[in-house]
Coordinates of N, CA and C in Angstrom, one line a residue:
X13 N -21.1 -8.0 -21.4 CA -21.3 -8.9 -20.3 C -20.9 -8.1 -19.0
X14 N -21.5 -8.0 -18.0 CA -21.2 -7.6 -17.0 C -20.4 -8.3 -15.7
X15 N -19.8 -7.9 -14.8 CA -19.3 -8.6 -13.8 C -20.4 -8.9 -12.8
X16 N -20.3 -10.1 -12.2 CA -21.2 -10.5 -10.5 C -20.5 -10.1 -9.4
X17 N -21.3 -9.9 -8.4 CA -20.8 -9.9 -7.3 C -20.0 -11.1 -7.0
X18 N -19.9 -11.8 -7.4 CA -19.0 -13.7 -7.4 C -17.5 -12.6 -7.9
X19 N -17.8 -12.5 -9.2 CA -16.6 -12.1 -10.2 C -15.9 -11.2 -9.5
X20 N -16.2 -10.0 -8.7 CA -15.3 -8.7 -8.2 C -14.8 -9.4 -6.7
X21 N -15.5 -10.3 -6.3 CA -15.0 -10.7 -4.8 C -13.7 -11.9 -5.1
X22 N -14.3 -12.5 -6.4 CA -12.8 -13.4 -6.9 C -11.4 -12.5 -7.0
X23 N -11.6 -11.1 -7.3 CA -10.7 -10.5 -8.0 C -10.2 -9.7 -6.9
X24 N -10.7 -9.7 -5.0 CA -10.4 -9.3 -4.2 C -11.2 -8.1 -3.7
X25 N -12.4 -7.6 -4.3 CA -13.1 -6.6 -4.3 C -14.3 -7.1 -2.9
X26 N -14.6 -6.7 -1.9 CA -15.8 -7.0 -1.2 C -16.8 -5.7 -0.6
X27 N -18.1 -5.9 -0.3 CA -19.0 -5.1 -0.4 C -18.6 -4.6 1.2
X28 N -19.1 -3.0 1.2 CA -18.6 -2.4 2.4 C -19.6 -2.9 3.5
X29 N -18.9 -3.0 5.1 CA -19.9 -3.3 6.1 C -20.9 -1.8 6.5
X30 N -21.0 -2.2 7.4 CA -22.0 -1.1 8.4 C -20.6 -0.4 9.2
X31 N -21.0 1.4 8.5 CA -20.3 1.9 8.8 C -18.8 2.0 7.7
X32 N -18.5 1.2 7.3 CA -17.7 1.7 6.3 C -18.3 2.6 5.1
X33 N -16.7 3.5 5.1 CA -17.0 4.7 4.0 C -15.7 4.5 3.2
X34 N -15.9 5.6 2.0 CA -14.6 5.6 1.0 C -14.9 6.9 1.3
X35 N -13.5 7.8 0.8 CA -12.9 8.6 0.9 C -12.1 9.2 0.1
X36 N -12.7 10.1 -0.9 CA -11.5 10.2 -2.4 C -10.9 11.6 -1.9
X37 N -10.1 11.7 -2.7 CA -9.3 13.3 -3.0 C -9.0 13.6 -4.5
X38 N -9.6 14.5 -5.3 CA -9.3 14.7 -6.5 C -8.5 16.2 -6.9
X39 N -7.5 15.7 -7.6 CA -6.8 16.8 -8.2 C -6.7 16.5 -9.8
X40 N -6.3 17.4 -10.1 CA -6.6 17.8 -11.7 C -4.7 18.6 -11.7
X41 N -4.2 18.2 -12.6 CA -2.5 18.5 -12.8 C -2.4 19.5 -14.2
X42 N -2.4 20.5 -14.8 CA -2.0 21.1 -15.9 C -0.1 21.1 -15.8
X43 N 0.0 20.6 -16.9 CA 2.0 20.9 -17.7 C 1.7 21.7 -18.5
X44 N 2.0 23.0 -18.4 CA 2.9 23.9 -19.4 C 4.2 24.3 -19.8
X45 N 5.2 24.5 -21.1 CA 5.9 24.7 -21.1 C 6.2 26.1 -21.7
X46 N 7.8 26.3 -20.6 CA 7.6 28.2 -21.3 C 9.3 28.1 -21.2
X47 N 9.4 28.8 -22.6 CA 11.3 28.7 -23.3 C 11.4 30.1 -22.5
X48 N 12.7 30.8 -22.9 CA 13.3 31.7 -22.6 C 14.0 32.3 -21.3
X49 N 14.0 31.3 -20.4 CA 14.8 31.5 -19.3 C 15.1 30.4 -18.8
X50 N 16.4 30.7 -17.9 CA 17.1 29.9 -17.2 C 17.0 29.4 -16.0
X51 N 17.1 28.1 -15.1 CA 17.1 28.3 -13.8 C 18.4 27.7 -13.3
X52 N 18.4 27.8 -11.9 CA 19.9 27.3 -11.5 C 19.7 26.0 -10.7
X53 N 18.0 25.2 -10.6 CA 18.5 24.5 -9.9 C 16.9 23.4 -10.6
X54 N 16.9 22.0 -10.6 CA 15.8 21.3 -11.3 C 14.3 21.6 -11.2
X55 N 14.3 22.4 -9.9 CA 12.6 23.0 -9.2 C 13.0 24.2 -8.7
X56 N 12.1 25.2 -8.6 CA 12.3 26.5 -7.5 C 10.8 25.9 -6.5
X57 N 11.2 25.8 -5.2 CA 10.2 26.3 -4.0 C 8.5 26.3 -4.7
X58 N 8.2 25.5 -4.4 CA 6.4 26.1 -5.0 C 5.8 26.7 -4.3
X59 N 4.5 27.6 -4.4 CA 3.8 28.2 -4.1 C 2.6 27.5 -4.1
X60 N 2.0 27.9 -3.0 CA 0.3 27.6 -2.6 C -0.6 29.3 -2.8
X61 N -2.1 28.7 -2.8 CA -3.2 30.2 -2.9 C -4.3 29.3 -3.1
X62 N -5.2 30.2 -2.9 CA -6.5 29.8 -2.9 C -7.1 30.9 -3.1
X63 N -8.0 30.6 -4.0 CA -8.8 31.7 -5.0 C -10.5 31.1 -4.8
X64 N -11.4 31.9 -4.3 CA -12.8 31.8 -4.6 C -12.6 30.3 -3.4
X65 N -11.8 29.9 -3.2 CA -12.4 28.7 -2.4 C -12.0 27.1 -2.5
X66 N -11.2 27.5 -3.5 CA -10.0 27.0 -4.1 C -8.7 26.7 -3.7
X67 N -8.2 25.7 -3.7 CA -6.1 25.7 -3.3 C -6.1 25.3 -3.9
X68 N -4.6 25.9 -4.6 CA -4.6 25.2 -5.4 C -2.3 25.5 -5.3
X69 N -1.6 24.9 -6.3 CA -0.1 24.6 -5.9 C 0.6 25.6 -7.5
X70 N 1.4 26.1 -7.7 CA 2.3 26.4 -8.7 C 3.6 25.7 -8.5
X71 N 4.3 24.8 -9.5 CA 5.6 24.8 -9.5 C 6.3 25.3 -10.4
X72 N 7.5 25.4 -10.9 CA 8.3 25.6 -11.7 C 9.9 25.0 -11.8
X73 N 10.3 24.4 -12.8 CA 11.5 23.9 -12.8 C 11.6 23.2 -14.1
X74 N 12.9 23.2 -14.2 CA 13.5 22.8 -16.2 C 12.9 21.1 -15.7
X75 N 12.8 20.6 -14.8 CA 12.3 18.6 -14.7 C 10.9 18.8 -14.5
X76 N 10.3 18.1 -15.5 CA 9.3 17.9 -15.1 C 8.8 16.9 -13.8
X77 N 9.3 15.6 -13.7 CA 9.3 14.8 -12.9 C 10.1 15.6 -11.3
X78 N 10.8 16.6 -11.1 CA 11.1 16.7 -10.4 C 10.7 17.9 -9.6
X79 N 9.4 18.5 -10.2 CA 8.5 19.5 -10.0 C 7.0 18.7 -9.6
X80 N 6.5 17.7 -10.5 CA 6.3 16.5 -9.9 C 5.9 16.3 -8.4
X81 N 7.4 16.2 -8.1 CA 7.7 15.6 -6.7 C 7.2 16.1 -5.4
X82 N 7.6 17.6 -6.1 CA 7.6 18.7 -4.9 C 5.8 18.9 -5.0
X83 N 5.4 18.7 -5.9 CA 3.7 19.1 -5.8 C 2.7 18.1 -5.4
X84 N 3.0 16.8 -5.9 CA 2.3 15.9 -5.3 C 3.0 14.7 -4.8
X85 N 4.3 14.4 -5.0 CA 5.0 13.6 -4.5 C 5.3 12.2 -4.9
X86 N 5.1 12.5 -6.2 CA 4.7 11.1 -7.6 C 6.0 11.9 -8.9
X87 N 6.0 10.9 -9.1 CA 6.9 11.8 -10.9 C 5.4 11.6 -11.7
X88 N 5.8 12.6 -13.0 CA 5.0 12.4 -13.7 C 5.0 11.3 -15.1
X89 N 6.4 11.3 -15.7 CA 6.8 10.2 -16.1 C 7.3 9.3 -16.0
X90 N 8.0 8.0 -16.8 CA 8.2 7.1 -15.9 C 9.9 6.9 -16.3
X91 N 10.0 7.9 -17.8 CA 11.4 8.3 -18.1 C 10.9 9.7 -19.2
X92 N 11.8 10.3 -18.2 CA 11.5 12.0 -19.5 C 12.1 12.0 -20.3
X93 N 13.4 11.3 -20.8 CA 13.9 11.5 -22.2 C 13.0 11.1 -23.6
X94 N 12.6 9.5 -22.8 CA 11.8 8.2 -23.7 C 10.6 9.2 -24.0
X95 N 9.8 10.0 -23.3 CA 8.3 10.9 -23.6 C 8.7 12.3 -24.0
X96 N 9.9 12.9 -24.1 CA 10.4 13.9 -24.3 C 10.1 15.0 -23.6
X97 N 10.1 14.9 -22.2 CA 10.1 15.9 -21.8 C 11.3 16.2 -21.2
X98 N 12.5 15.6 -21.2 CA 13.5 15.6 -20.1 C 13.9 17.1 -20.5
X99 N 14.8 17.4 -19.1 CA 15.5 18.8 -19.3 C 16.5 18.8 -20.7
X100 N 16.7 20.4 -20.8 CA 17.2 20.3 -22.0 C 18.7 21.1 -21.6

């Protein structure tokens, strides 16, 4: 069953006027994790580059949520111990 135009305007949704536009921004996030060293502080400084045409961001830090922060400005979980990523 599909939705009406009745059903999405109930739910707060309305059709754009003349002259209105949308506007997205899309990013794509990869987490990897890499053992063997230490840091001294929950994030180091990220780095920016752009390759072929591309930006793109590097972080690094033992939190994930607090590497997160510095890159897009959101955590990534909503508790890292409870998903197991918290620092170790």
């Amino acid at each position: 069953m599909g939705i009406t135009k009745y059903g999405l305007e109930a739910i707060g949704y309305k059709a754009f006027g003349p002259g209105e536009t949308v506007k997205g921004t899309f990013m794509r996030m990869e987490v990897f994790s890499v053992q063997g060293f230490t840091l001294d502080a929950p994030c180091l400084p990220h780095f920016e580059e752009r390759i072929a045409g591309v930006s793109f961001k590097f972080g690094f830090g033992y939190s994930l949520n607090e590497v997160c922060k510095l890159l897009i400005g959101d955590v990534f979980v909503d508790d890292e111990e409870k998903c197991g990523v918290a620092p170790v």
